[in-house]
GROMACS .gro file of C-alpha atoms in nm:
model
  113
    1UNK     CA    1   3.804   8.791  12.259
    2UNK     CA    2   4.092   8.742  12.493
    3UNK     CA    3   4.316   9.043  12.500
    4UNK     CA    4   4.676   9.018  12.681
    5UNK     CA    5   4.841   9.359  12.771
    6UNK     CA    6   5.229   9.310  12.691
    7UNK     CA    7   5.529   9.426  12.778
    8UNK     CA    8   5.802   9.217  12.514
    9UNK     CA    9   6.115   9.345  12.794
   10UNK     CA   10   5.938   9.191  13.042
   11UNK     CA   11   6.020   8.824  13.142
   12UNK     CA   12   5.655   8.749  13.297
   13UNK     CA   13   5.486   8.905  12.992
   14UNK     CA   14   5.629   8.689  12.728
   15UNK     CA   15   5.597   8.363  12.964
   16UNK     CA   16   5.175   8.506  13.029
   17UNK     CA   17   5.235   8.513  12.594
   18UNK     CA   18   5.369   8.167  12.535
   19UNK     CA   19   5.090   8.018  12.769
   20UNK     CA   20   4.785   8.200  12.566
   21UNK     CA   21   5.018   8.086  12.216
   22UNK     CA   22   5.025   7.684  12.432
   23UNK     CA   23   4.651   7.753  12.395
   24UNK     CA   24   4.597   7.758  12.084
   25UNK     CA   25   4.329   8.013  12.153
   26UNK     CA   26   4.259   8.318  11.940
   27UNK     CA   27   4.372   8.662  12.152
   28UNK     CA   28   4.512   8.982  12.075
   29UNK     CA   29   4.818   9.142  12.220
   30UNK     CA   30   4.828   9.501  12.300
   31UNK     CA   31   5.164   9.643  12.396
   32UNK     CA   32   5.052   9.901  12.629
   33UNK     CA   33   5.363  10.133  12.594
   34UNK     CA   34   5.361  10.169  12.263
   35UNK     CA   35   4.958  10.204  12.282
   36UNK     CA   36   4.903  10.334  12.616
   37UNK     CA   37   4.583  10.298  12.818
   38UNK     CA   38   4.289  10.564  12.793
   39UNK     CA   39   4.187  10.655  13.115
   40UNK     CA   40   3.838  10.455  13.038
   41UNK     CA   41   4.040  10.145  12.953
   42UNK     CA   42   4.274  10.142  13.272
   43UNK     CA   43   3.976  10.158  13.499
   44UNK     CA   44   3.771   9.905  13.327
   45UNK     CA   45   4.107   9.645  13.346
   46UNK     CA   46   4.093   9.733  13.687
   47UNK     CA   47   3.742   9.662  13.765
   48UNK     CA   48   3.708   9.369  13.586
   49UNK     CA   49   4.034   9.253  13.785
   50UNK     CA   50   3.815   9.335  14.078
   51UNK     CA   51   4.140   9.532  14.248
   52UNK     CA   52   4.210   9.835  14.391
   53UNK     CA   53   4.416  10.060  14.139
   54UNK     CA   54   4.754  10.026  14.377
   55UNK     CA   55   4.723   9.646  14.346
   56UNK     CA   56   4.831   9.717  13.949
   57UNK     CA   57   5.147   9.933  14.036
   58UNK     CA   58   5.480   9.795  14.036
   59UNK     CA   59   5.555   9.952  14.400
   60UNK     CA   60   5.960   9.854  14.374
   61UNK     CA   61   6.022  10.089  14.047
   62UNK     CA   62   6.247  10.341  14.109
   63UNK     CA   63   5.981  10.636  13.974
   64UNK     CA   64   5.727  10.494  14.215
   65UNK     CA   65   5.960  10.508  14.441
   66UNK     CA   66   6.110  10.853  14.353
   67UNK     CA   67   5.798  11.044  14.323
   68UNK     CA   68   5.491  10.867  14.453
   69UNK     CA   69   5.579  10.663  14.717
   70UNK     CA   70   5.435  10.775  15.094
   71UNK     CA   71   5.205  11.002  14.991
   72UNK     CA   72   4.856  10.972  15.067
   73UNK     CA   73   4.741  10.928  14.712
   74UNK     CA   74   4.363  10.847  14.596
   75UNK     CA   75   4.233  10.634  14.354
   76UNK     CA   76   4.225  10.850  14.096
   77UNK     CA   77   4.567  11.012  14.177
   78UNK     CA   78   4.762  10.631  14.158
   79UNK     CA   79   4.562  10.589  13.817
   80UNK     CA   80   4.696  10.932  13.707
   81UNK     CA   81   5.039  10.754  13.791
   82UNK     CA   82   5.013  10.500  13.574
   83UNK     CA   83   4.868  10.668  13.320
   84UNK     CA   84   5.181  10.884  13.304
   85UNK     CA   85   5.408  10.646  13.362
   86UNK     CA   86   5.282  10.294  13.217
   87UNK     CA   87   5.601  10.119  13.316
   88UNK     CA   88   5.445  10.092  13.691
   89UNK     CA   89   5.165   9.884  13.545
   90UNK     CA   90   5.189   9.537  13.690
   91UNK     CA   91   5.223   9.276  13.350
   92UNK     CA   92   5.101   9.097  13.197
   93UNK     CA   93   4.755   9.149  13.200
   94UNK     CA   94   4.515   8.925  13.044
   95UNK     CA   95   4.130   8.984  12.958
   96UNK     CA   96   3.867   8.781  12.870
   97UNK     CA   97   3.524   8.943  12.845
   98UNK     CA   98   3.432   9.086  13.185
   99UNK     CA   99   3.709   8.912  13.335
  100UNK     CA  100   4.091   8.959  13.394
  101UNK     CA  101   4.366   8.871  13.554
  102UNK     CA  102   4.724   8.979  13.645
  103UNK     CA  103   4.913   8.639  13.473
  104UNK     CA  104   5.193   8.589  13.738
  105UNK     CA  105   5.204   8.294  13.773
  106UNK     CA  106   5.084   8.217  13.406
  107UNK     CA  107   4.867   7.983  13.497
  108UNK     CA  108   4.625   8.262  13.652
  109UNK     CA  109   4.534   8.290  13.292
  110UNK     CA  110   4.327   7.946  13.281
  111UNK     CA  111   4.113   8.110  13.567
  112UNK     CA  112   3.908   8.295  13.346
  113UNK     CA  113   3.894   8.063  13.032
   0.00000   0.00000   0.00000
């Protein structure tokens, strides 16, 4: 089952939607601040995205900016950061199975169809 993780404020996110809805595939959408990530699910997106957790922040928001930004932070401490602040999650995410991808462009969602 396809999953996309959704932000509906978020240009990208609803262009990642429209291109699963093109489709005319079956997926589900989470909207991961209004159901935020367990600590188990962030770091299975991220492995399956085959990424380092700082490749999923949003580096340019103003909290990442404000509070995290040049410290020497570990892997654990960045997903912390998201974890408490989904907003710096990069968006949208799609997953399919064992795979995933970060859907900026879109069309990074037909690699793992």
């Amino acid at each position: 089952m396809i999953t996309i993780y959704h932000n509906p404020r978020c240009t990208k996110s609803r262009e990642g939607l429209c291109e699963l809805e093109n489709l005319n595939t079956e997926f589900t959408i989470r909207k991961y601040l209004d159901e935020p990530f367990t600590k188990e699910e962030l770091k299975e997106v991220i492995q399956k995205l085959n990424i380092k957790p700082i490749e999923l922040v949003r580096t340019k928001e103003a909290i990442w900016k404000e509070e995290y930004k040049g410290k020497e932070l570990t892997d654990e401490d960045i997903i912390d950061a998201m974890l408490q602040h989904p907003k710096l999650i990069e968006r949208p995410i799609v997953v399919n199975g064992n795979e995933a991808v970060i859907a900026r462009p879109k069309e990074k969602i037909q690699d793992i169809l």
